[in-house]
Tab-separated table of C-alpha atoms in Angstrom:
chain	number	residue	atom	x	y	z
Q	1	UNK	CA	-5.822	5.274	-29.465
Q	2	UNK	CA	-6.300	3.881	-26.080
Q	3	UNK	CA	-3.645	3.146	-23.998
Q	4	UNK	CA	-3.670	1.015	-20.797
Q	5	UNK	CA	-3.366	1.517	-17.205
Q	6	UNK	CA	0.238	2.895	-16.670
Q	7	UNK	CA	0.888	7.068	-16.398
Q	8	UNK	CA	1.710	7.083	-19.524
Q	9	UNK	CA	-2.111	7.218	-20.887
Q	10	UNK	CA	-3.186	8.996	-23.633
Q	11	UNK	CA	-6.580	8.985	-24.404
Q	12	UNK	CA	-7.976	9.684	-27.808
Q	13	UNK	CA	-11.639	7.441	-27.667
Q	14	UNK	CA	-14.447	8.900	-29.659
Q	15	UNK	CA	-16.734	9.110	-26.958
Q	16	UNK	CA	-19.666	7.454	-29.063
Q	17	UNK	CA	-17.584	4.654	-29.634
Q	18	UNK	CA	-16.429	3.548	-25.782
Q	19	UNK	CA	-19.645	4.252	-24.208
Q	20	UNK	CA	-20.892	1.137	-25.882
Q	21	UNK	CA	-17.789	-0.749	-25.023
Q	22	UNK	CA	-16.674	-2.299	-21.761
Q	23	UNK	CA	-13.843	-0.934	-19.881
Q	24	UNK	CA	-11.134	0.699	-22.729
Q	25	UNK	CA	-11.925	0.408	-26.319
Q	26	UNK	CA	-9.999	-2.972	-28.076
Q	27	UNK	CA	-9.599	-4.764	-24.501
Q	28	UNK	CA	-9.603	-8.314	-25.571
Q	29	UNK	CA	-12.447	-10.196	-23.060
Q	30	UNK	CA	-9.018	-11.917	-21.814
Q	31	UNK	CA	-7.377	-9.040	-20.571
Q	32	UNK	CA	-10.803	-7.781	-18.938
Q	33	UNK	CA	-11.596	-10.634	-17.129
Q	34	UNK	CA	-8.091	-10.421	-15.578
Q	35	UNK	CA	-8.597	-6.725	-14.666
Q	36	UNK	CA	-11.932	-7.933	-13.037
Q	37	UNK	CA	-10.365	-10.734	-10.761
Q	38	UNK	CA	-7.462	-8.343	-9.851
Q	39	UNK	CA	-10.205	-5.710	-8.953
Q	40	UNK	CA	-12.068	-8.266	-6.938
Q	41	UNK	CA	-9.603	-9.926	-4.978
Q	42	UNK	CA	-8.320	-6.163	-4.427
Q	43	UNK	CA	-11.677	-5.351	-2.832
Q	44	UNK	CA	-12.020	-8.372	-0.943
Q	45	UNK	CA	-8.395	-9.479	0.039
Q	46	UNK	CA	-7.926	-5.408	1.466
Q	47	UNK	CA	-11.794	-5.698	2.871
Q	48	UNK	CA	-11.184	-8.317	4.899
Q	49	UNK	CA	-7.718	-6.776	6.468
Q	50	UNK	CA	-9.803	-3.579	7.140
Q	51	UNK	CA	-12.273	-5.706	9.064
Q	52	UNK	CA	-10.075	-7.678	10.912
Q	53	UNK	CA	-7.469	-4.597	11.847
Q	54	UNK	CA	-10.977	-2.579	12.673
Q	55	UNK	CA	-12.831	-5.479	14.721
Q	56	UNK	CA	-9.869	-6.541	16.981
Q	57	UNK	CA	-8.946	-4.272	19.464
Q	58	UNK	CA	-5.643	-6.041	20.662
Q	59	UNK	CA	-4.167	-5.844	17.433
Q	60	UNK	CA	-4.396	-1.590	17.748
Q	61	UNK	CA	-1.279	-0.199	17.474
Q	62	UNK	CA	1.308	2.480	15.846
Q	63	UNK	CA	2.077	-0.594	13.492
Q	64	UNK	CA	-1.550	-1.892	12.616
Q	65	UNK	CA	-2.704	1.714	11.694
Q	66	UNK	CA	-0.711	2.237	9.309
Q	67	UNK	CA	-1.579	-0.907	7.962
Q	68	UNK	CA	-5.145	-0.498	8.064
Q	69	UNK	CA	-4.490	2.767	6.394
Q	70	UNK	CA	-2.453	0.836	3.451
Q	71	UNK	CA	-5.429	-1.523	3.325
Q	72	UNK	CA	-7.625	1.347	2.649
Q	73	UNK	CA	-5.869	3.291	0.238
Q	74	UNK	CA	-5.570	-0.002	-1.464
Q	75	UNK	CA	-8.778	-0.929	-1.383
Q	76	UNK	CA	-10.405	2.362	-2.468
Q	77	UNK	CA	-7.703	2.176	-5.854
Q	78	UNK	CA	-9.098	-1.690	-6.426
Q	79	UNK	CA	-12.650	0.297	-6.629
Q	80	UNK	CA	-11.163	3.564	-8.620
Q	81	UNK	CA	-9.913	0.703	-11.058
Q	82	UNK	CA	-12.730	-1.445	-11.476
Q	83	UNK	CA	-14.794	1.609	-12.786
Q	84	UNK	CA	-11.997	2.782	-14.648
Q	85	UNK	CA	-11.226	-0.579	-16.684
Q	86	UNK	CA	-13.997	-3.027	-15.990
Q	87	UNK	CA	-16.765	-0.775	-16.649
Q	88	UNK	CA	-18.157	1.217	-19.805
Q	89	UNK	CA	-16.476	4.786	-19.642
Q	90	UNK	CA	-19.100	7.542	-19.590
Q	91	UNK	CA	-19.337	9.700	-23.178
Q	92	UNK	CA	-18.102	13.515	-22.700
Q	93	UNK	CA	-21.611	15.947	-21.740
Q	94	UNK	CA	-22.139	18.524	-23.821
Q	95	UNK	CA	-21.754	21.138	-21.699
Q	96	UNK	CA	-18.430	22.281	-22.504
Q	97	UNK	CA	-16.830	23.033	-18.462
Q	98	UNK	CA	-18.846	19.519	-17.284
Q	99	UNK	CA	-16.569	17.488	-19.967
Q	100	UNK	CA	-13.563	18.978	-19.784
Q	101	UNK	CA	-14.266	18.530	-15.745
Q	102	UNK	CA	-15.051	14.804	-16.870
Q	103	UNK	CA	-11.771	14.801	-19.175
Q	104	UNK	CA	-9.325	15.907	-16.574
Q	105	UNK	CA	-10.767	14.328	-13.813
Q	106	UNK	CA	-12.099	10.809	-15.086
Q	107	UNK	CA	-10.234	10.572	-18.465
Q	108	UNK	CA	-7.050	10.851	-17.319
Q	109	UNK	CA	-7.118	8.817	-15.088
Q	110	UNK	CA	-6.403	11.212	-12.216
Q	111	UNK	CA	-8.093	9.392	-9.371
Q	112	UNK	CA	-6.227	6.270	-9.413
Q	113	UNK	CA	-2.470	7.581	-10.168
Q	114	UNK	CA	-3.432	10.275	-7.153
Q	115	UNK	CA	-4.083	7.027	-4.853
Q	116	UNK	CA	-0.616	5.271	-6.003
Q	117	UNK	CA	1.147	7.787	-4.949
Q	118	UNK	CA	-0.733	7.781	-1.738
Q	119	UNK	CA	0.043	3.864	-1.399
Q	120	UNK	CA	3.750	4.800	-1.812
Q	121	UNK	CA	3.739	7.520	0.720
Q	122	UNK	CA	2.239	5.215	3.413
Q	123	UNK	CA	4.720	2.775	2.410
Q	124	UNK	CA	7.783	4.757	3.242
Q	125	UNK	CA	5.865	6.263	6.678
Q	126	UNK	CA	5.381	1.944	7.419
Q	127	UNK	CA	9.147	1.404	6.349
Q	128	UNK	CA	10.651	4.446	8.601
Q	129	UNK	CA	7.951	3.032	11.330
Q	130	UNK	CA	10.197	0.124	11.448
Q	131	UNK	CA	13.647	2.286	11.134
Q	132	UNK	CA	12.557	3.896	14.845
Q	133	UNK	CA	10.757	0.851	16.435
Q	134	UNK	CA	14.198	-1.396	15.517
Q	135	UNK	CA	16.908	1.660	15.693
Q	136	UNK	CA	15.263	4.146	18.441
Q	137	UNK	CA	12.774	1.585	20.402
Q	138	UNK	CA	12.981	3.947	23.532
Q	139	UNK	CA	11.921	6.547	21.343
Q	140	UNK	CA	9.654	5.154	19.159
Q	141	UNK	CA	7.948	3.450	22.691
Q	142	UNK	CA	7.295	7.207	24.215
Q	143	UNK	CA	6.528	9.423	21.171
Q	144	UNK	CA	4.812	7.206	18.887
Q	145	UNK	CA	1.593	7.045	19.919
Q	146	UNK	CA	-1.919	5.230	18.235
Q	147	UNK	CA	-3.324	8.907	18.135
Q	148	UNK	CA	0.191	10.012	16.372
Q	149	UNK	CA	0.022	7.477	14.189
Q	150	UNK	CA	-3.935	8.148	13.087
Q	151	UNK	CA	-2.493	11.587	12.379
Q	152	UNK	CA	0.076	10.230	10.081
Q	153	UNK	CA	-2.258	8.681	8.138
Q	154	UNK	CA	-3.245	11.720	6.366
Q	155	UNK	CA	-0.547	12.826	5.240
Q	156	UNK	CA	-0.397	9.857	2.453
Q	157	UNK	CA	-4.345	10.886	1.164
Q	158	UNK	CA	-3.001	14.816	0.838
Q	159	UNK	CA	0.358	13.908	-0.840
Q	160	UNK	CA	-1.037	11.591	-3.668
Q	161	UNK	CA	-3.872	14.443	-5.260
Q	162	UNK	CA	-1.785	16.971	-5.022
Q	163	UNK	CA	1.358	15.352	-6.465
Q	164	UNK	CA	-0.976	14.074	-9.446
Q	165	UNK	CA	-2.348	17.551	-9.895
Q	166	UNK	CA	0.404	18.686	-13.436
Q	167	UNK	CA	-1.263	15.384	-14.592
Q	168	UNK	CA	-4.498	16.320	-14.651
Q	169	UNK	CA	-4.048	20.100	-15.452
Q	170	UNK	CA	-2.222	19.191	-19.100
Q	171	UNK	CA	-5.712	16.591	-20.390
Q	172	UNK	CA	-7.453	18.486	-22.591
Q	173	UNK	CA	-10.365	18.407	-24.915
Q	174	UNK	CA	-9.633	18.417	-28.621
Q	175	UNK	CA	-12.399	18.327	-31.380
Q	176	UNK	CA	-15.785	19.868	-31.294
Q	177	UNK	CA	-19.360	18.860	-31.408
Q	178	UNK	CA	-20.785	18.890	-35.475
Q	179	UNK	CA	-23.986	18.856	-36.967
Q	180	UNK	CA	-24.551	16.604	-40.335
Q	181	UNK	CA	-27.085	17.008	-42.733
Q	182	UNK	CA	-29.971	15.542	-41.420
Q	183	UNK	CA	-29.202	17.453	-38.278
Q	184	UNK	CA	-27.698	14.705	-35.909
Q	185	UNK	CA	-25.027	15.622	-33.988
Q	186	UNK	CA	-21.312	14.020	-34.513
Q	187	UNK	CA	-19.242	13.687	-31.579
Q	188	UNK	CA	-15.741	14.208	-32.620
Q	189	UNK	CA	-14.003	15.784	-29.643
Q	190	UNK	CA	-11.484	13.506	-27.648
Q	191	UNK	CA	-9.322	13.949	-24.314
Q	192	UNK	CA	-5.614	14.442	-24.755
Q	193	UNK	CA	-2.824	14.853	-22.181
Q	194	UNK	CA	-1.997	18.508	-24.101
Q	195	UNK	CA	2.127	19.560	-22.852
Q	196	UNK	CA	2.389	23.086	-23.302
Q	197	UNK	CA	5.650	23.875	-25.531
Q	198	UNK	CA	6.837	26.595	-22.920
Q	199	UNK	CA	8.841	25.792	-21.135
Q	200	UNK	CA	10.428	23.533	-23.177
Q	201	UNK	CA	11.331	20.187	-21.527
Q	202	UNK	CA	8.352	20.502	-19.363
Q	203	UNK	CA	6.897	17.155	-20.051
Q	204	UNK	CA	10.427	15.372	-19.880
Q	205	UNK	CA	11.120	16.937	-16.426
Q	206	UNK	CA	7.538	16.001	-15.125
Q	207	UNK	CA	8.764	12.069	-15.994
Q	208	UNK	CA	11.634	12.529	-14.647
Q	209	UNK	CA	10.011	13.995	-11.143
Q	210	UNK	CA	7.666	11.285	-11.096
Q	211	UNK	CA	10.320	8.409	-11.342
Q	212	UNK	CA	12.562	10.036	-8.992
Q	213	UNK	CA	9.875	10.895	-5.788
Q	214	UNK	CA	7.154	7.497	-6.869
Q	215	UNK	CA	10.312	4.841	-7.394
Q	216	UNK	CA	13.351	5.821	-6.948
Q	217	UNK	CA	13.439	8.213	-3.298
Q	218	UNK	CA	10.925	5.240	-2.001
Q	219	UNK	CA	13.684	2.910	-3.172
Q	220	UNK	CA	16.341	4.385	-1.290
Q	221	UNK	CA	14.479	4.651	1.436
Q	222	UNK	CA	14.014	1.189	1.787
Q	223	UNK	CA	16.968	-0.383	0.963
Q	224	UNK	CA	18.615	2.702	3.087
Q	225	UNK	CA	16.257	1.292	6.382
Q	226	UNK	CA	15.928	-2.181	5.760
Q	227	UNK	CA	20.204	-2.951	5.505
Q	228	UNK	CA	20.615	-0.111	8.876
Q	229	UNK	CA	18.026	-2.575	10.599
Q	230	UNK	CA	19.475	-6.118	9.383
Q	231	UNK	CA	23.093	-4.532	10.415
Q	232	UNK	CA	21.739	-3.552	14.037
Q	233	UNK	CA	20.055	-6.799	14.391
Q	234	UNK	CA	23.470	-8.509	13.771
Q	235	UNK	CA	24.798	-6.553	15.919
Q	236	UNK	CA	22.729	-7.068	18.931
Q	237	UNK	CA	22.077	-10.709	18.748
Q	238	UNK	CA	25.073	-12.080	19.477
Q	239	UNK	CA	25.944	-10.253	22.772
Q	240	UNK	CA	21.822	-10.767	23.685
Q	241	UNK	CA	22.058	-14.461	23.505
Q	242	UNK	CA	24.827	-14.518	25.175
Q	243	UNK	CA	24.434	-12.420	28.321
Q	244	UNK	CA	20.285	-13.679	28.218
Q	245	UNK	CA	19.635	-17.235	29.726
Q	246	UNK	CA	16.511	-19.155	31.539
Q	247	UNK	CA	18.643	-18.046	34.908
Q	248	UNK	CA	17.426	-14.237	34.016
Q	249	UNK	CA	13.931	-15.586	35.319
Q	250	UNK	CA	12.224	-14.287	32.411
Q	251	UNK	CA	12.174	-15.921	28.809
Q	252	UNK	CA	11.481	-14.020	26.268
Q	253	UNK	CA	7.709	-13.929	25.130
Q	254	UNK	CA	6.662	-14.706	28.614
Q	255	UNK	CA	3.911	-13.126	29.969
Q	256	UNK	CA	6.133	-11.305	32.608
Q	257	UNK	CA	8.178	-9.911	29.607
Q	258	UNK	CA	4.717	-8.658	27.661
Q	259	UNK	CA	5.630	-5.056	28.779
Q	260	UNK	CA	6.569	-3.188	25.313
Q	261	UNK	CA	2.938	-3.148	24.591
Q	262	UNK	CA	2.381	0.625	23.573
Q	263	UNK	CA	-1.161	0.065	24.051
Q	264	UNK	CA	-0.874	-0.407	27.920
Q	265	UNK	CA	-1.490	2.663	30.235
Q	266	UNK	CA	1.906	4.361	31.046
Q	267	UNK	CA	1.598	3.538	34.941
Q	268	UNK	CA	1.637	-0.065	34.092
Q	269	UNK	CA	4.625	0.094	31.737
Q	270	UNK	CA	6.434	2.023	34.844
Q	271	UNK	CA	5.635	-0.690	37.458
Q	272	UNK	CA	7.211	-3.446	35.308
Q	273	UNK	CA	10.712	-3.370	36.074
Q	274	UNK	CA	13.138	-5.711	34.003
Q	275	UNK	CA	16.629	-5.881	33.165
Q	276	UNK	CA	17.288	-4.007	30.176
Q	277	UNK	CA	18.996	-7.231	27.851
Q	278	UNK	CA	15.913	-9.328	28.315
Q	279	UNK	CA	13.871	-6.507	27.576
Q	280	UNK	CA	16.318	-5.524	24.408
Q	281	UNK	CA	15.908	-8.911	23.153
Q	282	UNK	CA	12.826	-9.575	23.483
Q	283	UNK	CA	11.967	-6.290	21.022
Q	284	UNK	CA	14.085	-7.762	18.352
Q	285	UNK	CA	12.531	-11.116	18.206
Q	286	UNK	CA	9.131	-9.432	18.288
Q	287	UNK	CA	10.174	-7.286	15.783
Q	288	UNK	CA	10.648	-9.843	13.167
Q	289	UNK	CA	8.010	-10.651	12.308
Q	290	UNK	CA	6.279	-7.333	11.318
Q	291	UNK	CA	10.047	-6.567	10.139
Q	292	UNK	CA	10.060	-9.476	7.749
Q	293	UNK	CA	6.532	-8.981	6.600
Q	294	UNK	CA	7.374	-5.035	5.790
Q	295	UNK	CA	10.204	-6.225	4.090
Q	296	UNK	CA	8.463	-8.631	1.454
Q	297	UNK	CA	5.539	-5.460	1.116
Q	298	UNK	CA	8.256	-3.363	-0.177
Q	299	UNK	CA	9.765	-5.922	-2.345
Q	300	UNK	CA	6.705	-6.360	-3.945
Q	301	UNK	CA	5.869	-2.534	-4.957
Q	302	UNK	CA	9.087	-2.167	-6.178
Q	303	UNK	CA	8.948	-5.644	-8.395
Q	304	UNK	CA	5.556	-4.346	-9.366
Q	305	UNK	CA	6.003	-1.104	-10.223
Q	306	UNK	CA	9.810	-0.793	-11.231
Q	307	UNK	CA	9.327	-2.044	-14.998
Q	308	UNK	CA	6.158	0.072	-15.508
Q	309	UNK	CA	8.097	3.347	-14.041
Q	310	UNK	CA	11.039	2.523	-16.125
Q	311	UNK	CA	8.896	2.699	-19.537
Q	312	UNK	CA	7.284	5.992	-18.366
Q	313	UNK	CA	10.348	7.494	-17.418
Q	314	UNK	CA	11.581	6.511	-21.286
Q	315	UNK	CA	8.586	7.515	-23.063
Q	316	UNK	CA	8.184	11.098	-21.315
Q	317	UNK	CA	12.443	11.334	-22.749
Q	318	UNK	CA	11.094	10.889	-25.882
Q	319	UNK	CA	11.739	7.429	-26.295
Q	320	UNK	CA	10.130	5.157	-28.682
Q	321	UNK	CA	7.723	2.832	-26.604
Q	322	UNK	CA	5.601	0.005	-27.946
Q	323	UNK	CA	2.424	0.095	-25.983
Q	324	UNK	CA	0.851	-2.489	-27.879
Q	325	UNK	CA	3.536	-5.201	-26.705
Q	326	UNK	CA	3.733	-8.287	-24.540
Q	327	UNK	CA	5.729	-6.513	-22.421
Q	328	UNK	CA	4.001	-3.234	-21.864
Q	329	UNK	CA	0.691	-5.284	-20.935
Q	330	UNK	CA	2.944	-7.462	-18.670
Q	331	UNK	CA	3.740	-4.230	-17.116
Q	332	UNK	CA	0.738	-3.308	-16.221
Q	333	UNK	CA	-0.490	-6.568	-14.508
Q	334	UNK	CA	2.043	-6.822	-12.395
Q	335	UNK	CA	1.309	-3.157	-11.369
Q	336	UNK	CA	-2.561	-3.901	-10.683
Q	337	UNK	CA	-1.455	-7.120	-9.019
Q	338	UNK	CA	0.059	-4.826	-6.366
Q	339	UNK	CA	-3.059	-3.824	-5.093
Q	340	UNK	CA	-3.981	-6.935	-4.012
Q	341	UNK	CA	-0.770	-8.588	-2.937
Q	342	UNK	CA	-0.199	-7.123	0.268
Q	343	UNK	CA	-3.822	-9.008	2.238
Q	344	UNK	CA	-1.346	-12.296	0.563
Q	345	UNK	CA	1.472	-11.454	2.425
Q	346	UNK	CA	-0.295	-10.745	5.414
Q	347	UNK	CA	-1.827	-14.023	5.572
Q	348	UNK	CA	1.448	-15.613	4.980
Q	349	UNK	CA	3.356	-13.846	7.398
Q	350	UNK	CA	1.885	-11.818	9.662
Q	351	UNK	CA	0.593	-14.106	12.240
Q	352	UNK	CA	-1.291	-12.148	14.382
Q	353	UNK	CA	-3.627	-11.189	11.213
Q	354	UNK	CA	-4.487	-14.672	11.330
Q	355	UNK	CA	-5.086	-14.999	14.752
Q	356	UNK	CA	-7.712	-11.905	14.630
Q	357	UNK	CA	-9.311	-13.564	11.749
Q	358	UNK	CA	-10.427	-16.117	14.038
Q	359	UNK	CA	-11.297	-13.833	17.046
Q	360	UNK	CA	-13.050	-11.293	14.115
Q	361	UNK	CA	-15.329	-13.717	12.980
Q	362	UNK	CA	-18.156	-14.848	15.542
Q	363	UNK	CA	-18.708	-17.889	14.285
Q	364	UNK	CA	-15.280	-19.129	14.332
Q	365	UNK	CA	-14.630	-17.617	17.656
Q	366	UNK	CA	-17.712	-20.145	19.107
Q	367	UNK	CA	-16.341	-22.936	17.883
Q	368	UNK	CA	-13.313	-22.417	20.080
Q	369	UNK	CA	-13.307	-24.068	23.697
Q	370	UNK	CA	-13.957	-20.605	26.384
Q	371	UNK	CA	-10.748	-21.567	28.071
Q	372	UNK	CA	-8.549	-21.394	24.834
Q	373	UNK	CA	-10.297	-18.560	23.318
Q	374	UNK	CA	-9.352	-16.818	26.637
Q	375	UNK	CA	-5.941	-17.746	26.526
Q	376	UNK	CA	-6.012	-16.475	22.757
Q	377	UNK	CA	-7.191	-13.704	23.891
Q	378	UNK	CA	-4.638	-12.714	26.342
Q	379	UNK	CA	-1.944	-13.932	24.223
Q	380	UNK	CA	-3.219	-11.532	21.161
Q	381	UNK	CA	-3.588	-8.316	23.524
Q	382	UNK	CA	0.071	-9.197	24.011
Q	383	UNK	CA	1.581	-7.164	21.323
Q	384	UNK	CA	4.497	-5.316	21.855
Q	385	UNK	CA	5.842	-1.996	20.658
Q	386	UNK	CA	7.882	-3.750	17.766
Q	387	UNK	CA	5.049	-6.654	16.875
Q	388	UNK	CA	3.942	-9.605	17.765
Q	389	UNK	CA	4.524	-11.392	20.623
Q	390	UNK	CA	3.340	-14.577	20.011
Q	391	UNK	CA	5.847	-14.840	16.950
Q	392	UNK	CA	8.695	-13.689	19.388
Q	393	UNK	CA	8.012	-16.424	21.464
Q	394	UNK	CA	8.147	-19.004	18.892
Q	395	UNK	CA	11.165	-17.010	17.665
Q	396	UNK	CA	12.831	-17.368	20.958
Q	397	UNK	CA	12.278	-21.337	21.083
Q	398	UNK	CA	13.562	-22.121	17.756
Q	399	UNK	CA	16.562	-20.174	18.654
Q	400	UNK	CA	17.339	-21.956	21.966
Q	401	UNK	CA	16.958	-25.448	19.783
C-alpha cells in the first residue's frame, strides 16, 4: 500500500514494482499531472521572489529576509516534492545499511516533512516580526537589525530536521532478499514506519506532539499577534488622525517623513528630527501593508494544512481513516498548494514586490523613462522599519478622502 503525501505515510511498495512506475505506485496520470504543476509553479512562483528579494537592494530589510528565507525553504520543498511524487522512486540497494539509509531517509519521506516544519517555524519568527515592528516599533527599530535577522533565519532549517528526526528513526525495512529456482533474485523487502510497543502510547503521543507544536502552538500564535496588533491599531488611529494634519508640515509618506528606514546609517536616522505623532502614524500606515499581506500568508497555511493535520492527529489515536477517499486526496492538494501560494499573495499584495520586479528585470527597467526610473528608485529605497512606504502614502490619501 502506498499512501500519499500527508505524515501519515506508510510505505509498503515492492521495490521492483515502483521503480518502473512514476511518482507513487496507483497515481492516476490525473493526480500526477497536478502534483507536477503544483511542483512547478512552486519552483518558479518562489524562484522568482528569491530573485527579486536578492537583486533589489532597497527592498533589504528585517522584513524581506525573512521572506526571502520563506521563499527558500519553500522553494527547496517544491524540489524535495517533485522527486518525491513526480518522479520514479529509486528500488532499495542491496547492501543492507545503504537501503535502510535509503528507507529512512528517502522512503519516508523525511526530507520534505523536515522542511514543513521549517516553513512553519519561519512563519511564526515573520508573524512575531510583525508583533514588535507594530507593538514595540522603538524596539524593533534599534535591535532588529538585517544581520539579526540573517541570523534568525537558521533557526527555522535546524528546527524542521531535528523535529522530524522520531519520524525517520521508526521506518524500517521488512522482508528479505530470496533466491528462486533458476537463481534470480526476488525482491520482497518493503519500508514500514515500525512503532516500537514500549512504551506504549508512543506513536499516539508522537501525533499528538506533532499537531500541537506544527498547527496548533503556530495557531495561537497567530491569532494571539494578529488580534494584539488589529486592537493597537484601533487604538492609535483615532487620536493620530486627529492630533496629525497638513499644518504638521509633514504628510505622511513624504519624503521628509522617509526616516523609519532601518536600512539607513544610524547618524542619519539621528539628524531627522520629527514630532513623534507624525512619525507614530506614519509606521502604522506603512505597516499595513506587509501587516495585511502576513496576515493572508498565515491564513493560508492554516486553511492548507488544518484538515490534513486533523486526519493525522486521528489516525495516530487509532482512528479509522480512509486514505483512499475524496477527501483525504483533497487534503493533500490543498497542503502542496501551500507551497506555492505565498509568491500569489505577494503579487497581490505586497506592492513593493511588484515594484522590484520591474527594477529586477533589465529589460523592463530600460523601457522606463531615466527620470521615472529615478524617481522609482528613490521612492523604493524608501522603506520603512514597518514596510512599505509607497503603500503608506497611498494609505494616507485614501484616508484624508
Amino acid at each position: 500500500m502506498s499512501i500519499d503525501p500527508t505524515n501519515a505515510t506508510i510505505i509498503e511498495d515492492n521495490s521492483s514494482e515502483t521503480a518502473s512506475s512514476g511518482g507513487y505506485e496507483g497515481t492516476n496520470p490525473a493526480l500526477l499531472t497536478i502534483y507536477l504543476f503544483i511542483a512547478l509553479l512552486g519552483v518558479i512562483g518562489n524562484g522568482l521572489v528569491i530573485f527579486v528579494l536578492a537583486r533589489v537592494p532597497s527592498l533589504r530589510s528585517f522584513t524581506n529576509v525573512l521572506i526571502t528565507n520563506q521563499s527558500v525553504i519553500d522553494f527547496t520543498s517544491s524540489i524535495i516534492f517533485f522527486f518525491l511524487y513526480v518522479t520514479p522512486k529509486p528500488k532499495l540497494p542491496i547492501q543492507p545499511k545503504f537501503a535502510m539509509f535509503v528507507c529512512k531517509f528517502w522512503y519516508s519521506e523525511y526530507p520534505l516533512w523536515a522542511i514543513s516544519v521549517s516553513s512553519t517555524v519561519n512563519l511564526v519568527c515573520l508573524t512575531v516580526e510583525r508583533y514588535f515592528a507594530v507593538i514595540h516599533p522603538l524596539k524593533y527599530r534599534n535591535r532588529f537589525t538585517i544581520n539579526r535577522a540573517r541570523l534568525l533565519c537558521l533557526l527555522p532549517w535546524i528546527i524542521g530536521p531535528l523535529h522530524e528526526i522520531p519520524w525517520l528513526m521508526v521506518h524500517q525495512i521488512s522482508g528479505d532478499l530470496a533466491v528462486d529456482e533458476n537463481n534470480a533474485t526476488i525482491d520482497n523487502r518493503s519500508c514500514w514506519a515500525t512503532w516500537p510497543e514500549e512504551p506504549v502510547g508512543l506513536q499516539k503521543a508522537f501525533g499528538c506532539i506533532v499537531f500541537i507544536d506544527h498547527y496548533l502552538v503556530p495557531l495561537t500564535i497567530m491569532v494571539y499577534v494578529y488580534i494584539r496588533i488589529v486592537v493597537r491599531l484601533r487604538k492609535d488611529m483615532p487620536t493620530l488622525r486627529m492630533g496629525v494634519g497638513v499644518s504638521s508640515g509633514t504628510l505622511p509618506g513624504s519624503r521628509k517623513e522617509n526616516h523609519e528606514d532601518s536600512d539607513l546609517p544610524k547618524n542619519k536616522k539621528s539628524s531627522m528630527k520629527l514630532p513623534s505623532q507624525p512619525r507614530r502614524r506614519f509606521a502604522i500606515m506603512a505597516s499595513r501593508s506587509v501587516l495585511k499581506t502576513m496576515v493572508i500568508v498565515s491564513l493560508a497555511y492554516l486553511i492548507c494544512w488544518g484538515p490534513n493535520e486533523i486526519l493525522y492527529l486521528l489516525f495516530n489515536l487509532g482512528i479509522a481513516v480512509d486514505f483512499a477517499s475524496v477527501y483525504f486526496y483533497t487534503t493533500v492538494i490543498f497542503v502542496l498548494c501551500n507551497m506555492c501560494l505565498n509568491p500569489i499573495i505577494y503579487a497581490f499584495h505586497y506592492g513593493e514586490l511588484r515594484r522590484g520586479v520591474i527594477l529586477a528585470c533589465h529589460c523592463c527597467a530600460r523601457k522606463i523613462p531615466v527620470s521615472s526610473r529615478a524617481t522609482m528608485q528613490s521612492r523604493s529605497y524608501s522603506l520603512n522599519v514597518n514596510g512599505s512606504s509607497n503603500d503608506a502614502y497611498e494609505q494616507s490619501q485614501s484616508n484624508k478622502v
